[in-house]
Amino acid sequence: MNYTKLGGLLVYLSGIGLGIARPPVERLACMEVPSGEVCTGINTPLLVIELFLVMLGAILMAFSTDFRNTRQLNGWLGVVTGLGIAFVGGYAGLGALTIFGAALATLGLILYKWGERE
């Protein structure tokens, strides 16, 4: 059994789990009484920790897997990292982060398929 791959999967899932258990969006004190809106802010250190865990887990899983070439490796990293980022951003309600993750996963899939052909 490959413990690097298993450890990478656990780190990756812990980043996503932390994003679910504690989204990086916090309520702020504000006075928007007439509209009923609540001001929110992004907890940047928590967001960095969540994204770091997702990326570190993806790298650990990728380096313990055999790929044909570097394009396939980089494509797989793009897909897995992009999906993790999109999931964390989508659950937190951060549209820009969700779109970035989806775009990264799409570009990674294109690169992965291109690496398979060679």
PDB file of C-alpha atoms in Angstrom:
ATOM      1  CA  MET A   1       0.000   0.000   0.000  1.00  0.00           C
ATOM      2  CA  ASN A   2       1.255   3.432  -0.910  1.00  0.00           C
ATOM      3  CA  TYR A   3       1.177   5.566   2.228  1.00  0.00           C
ATOM      4  CA  THR A   4       2.050   8.780   0.383  1.00  0.00           C
ATOM      5  CA  LYS A   5      -1.070   8.472  -1.751  1.00  0.00           C
ATOM      6  CA  LEU A   6      -3.210   7.641   1.282  1.00  0.00           C
ATOM      7  CA  GLY A   7      -1.749  10.548   3.257  1.00  0.00           C
ATOM      8  CA  GLY A   8      -2.332  12.875   0.309  1.00  0.00           C
ATOM      9  CA  LEU A   9      -5.945  11.763   0.083  1.00  0.00           C
ATOM     10  CA  LEU A  10      -6.439  12.381   3.804  1.00  0.00           C
ATOM     11  CA  VAL A  11      -4.861  15.855   3.574  1.00  0.00           C
ATOM     12  CA  TYR A  12      -6.973  16.667   0.491  1.00  0.00           C
ATOM     13  CA  LEU A  13     -10.184  15.536   2.153  1.00  0.00           C
ATOM     14  CA  SER A  14      -9.301  17.371   5.372  1.00  0.00           C
ATOM     15  CA  GLY A  15      -9.010  20.616   3.383  1.00  0.00           C
ATOM     16  CA  ILE A  16     -12.439  20.066   1.861  1.00  0.00           C
ATOM     17  CA  GLY A  17     -13.849  18.947   5.228  1.00  0.00           C
ATOM     18  CA  LEU A  18     -12.512  22.082   6.885  1.00  0.00           C
ATOM     19  CA  GLY A  19     -14.190  24.110   4.141  1.00  0.00           C
ATOM     20  CA  ILE A  20     -17.499  22.436   4.972  1.00  0.00           C
ATOM     21  CA  ALA A  21     -17.159  22.558   8.754  1.00  0.00           C
ATOM     22  CA  ARG A  22     -15.872  26.132   8.889  1.00  0.00           C
ATOM     23  CA  PRO A  23     -16.468  28.155   5.705  1.00  0.00           C
ATOM     24  CA  PRO A  24     -14.071  31.114   5.342  1.00  0.00           C
ATOM     25  CA  VAL A  25     -16.933  33.638   5.242  1.00  0.00           C
ATOM     26  CA  GLU A  26     -17.776  35.509   8.445  1.00  0.00           C
ATOM     27  CA  ARG A  27     -20.507  37.899   9.421  1.00  0.00           C
ATOM     28  CA  LEU A  28     -19.358  41.417  10.168  1.00  0.00           C
ATOM     29  CA  ALA A  29     -20.969  44.078  12.298  1.00  0.00           C
ATOM     30  CA  CYS A  30     -22.749  46.567  10.053  1.00  0.00           C
ATOM     31  CA  MET A  31     -25.826  48.765   9.966  1.00  0.00           C
ATOM     32  CA  GLU A  32     -27.885  47.654   6.949  1.00  0.00           C
ATOM     33  CA  VAL A  33     -31.215  47.573   8.773  1.00  0.00           C
ATOM     34  CA  PRO A  34     -33.565  48.902   6.042  1.00  0.00           C
ATOM     35  CA  SER A  35     -32.489  46.371   3.413  1.00  0.00           C
ATOM     36  CA  GLY A  36     -32.121  43.447   5.804  1.00  0.00           C
ATOM     37  CA  GLU A  37     -28.719  42.502   4.361  1.00  0.00           C
ATOM     38  CA  VAL A  38     -25.904  41.155   6.469  1.00  0.00           C
ATOM     39  CA  CYS A  39     -22.353  42.253   5.754  1.00  0.00           C
ATOM     40  CA  THR A  40     -19.878  39.433   5.316  1.00  0.00           C
ATOM     41  CA  GLY A  41     -16.120  39.264   5.044  1.00  0.00           C
ATOM     42  CA  ILE A  42     -13.590  36.642   4.092  1.00  0.00           C
ATOM     43  CA  ASN A  43     -11.418  35.095   6.787  1.00  0.00           C
ATOM     44  CA  THR A  44      -8.227  35.113   4.715  1.00  0.00           C
ATOM     45  CA  PRO A  45      -5.993  32.959   6.974  1.00  0.00           C
ATOM     46  CA  LEU A  46      -8.631  30.235   7.141  1.00  0.00           C
ATOM     47  CA  LEU A  47      -9.128  30.346   3.362  1.00  0.00           C
ATOM     48  CA  VAL A  48      -5.369  30.052   2.825  1.00  0.00           C
ATOM     49  CA  ILE A  49      -5.185  27.044   5.163  1.00  0.00           C
ATOM     50  CA  GLU A  50      -8.068  25.293   3.387  1.00  0.00           C
ATOM     51  CA  LEU A  51      -6.617  25.885  -0.080  1.00  0.00           C
ATOM     52  CA  PHE A  52      -3.136  24.889   1.115  1.00  0.00           C
ATOM     53  CA  LEU A  53      -4.451  21.558   2.403  1.00  0.00           C
ATOM     54  CA  VAL A  54      -6.260  20.890  -0.873  1.00  0.00           C
ATOM     55  CA  MET A  55      -3.183  21.703  -2.959  1.00  0.00           C
ATOM     56  CA  LEU A  56      -0.763  19.798  -0.728  1.00  0.00           C
ATOM     57  CA  GLY A  57      -2.980  16.722  -0.791  1.00  0.00           C
ATOM     58  CA  ALA A  58      -3.213  16.880  -4.589  1.00  0.00           C
ATOM     59  CA  ILE A  59       0.571  17.148  -4.904  1.00  0.00           C
ATOM     60  CA  LEU A  60       1.170  14.220  -2.544  1.00  0.00           C
ATOM     61  CA  MET A  61      -1.286  12.054  -4.471  1.00  0.00           C
ATOM     62  CA  ALA A  62       0.198  13.074  -7.832  1.00  0.00           C
ATOM     63  CA  PHE A  63       3.811  12.355  -6.947  1.00  0.00           C
ATOM     64  CA  SER A  64       2.947   8.856  -5.773  1.00  0.00           C
ATOM     65  CA  THR A  65       1.206   8.000  -9.073  1.00  0.00           C
ATOM     66  CA  ASP A  66       2.900   7.006 -12.324  1.00  0.00           C
ATOM     67  CA  PHE A  67       2.020   9.210 -15.300  1.00  0.00           C
ATOM     68  CA  ARG A  68       3.200   8.889 -18.884  1.00  0.00           C
ATOM     69  CA  ASN A  69       4.595  12.408 -19.134  1.00  0.00           C
ATOM     70  CA  THR A  70       4.610  15.778 -17.391  1.00  0.00           C
ATOM     71  CA  ARG A  71       1.590  17.059 -19.338  1.00  0.00           C
ATOM     72  CA  GLN A  72      -0.536  14.293 -17.923  1.00  0.00           C
ATOM     73  CA  LEU A  73       0.814  14.968 -14.409  1.00  0.00           C
ATOM     74  CA  ASN A  74       0.144  18.700 -14.663  1.00  0.00           C
ATOM     75  CA  GLY A  75      -3.298  18.100 -16.128  1.00  0.00           C
ATOM     76  CA  TRP A  76      -4.220  15.746 -13.304  1.00  0.00           C
ATOM     77  CA  LEU A  77      -2.981  18.290 -10.757  1.00  0.00           C
ATOM     78  CA  GLY A  78      -5.113  20.969 -12.438  1.00  0.00           C
ATOM     79  CA  VAL A  79      -8.245  18.821 -12.395  1.00  0.00           C
ATOM     80  CA  VAL A  80      -7.932  17.678  -8.781  1.00  0.00           C
ATOM     81  CA  THR A  81      -6.845  21.052  -7.409  1.00  0.00           C
ATOM     82  CA  GLY A  82      -9.479  22.909  -9.436  1.00  0.00           C
ATOM     83  CA  LEU A  83     -12.267  20.659  -8.207  1.00  0.00           C
ATOM     84  CA  GLY A  84     -11.168  21.101  -4.594  1.00  0.00           C
ATOM     85  CA  ILE A  85     -10.950  24.879  -4.948  1.00  0.00           C
ATOM     86  CA  ALA A  86     -14.331  25.032  -6.686  1.00  0.00           C
ATOM     87  CA  PHE A  87     -15.918  22.918  -3.958  1.00  0.00           C
ATOM     88  CA  VAL A  88     -14.519  25.092  -1.137  1.00  0.00           C
ATOM     89  CA  GLY A  89     -15.538  28.280  -2.977  1.00  0.00           C
ATOM     90  CA  GLY A  90     -18.980  26.977  -3.851  1.00  0.00           C
ATOM     91  CA  TYR A  91     -19.765  25.887  -0.328  1.00  0.00           C
ATOM     92  CA  ALA A  92     -18.610  29.248   1.064  1.00  0.00           C
ATOM     93  CA  GLY A  93     -20.605  31.196  -1.511  1.00  0.00           C
ATOM     94  CA  LEU A  94     -17.541  32.809  -3.103  1.00  0.00           C
ATOM     95  CA  GLY A  95     -18.432  32.992  -6.787  1.00  0.00           C
ATOM     96  CA  ALA A  96     -15.022  34.132  -8.018  1.00  0.00           C
ATOM     97  CA  LEU A  97     -13.273  31.243  -6.275  1.00  0.00           C
ATOM     98  CA  THR A  98     -15.791  28.768  -7.679  1.00  0.00           C
ATOM     99  CA  ILE A  99     -15.309  30.058 -11.224  1.00  0.00           C
ATOM    100  CA  PHE A 100     -11.515  29.974 -10.816  1.00  0.00           C
ATOM    101  CA  GLY A 101     -11.630  26.380  -9.617  1.00  0.00           C
ATOM    102  CA  ALA A 102     -13.921  25.315 -12.444  1.00  0.00           C
ATOM    103  CA  ALA A 103     -11.707  27.039 -15.024  1.00  0.00           C
ATOM    104  CA  LEU A 104      -8.596  25.419 -13.559  1.00  0.00           C
ATOM    105  CA  ALA A 105     -10.260  21.993 -13.639  1.00  0.00           C
ATOM    106  CA  THR A 106     -11.341  22.510 -17.254  1.00  0.00           C
ATOM    107  CA  LEU A 107      -7.870  23.550 -18.374  1.00  0.00           C
ATOM    108  CA  GLY A 108      -6.396  20.649 -16.422  1.00  0.00           C
ATOM    109  CA  LEU A 109      -8.720  18.206 -18.157  1.00  0.00           C
ATOM    110  CA  ILE A 110      -7.682  19.538 -21.559  1.00  0.00           C
ATOM    111  CA  LEU A 111      -4.007  19.236 -20.624  1.00  0.00           C
ATOM    112  CA  TYR A 112      -4.542  15.720 -19.208  1.00  0.00           C
ATOM    113  CA  LYS A 113      -6.218  14.540 -22.416  1.00  0.00           C
ATOM    114  CA  TRP A 114      -3.468  16.143 -24.483  1.00  0.00           C
ATOM    115  CA  GLY A 115      -0.877  14.309 -22.389  1.00  0.00           C
ATOM    116  CA  GLU A 116      -2.670  10.996 -22.959  1.00  0.00           C
ATOM    117  CA  ARG A 117      -2.381  11.353 -26.737  1.00  0.00           C
ATOM    118  CA  GLU A 118       1.397  11.627 -26.690  1.00  0.00           C
TER     119      GLU A 118
END
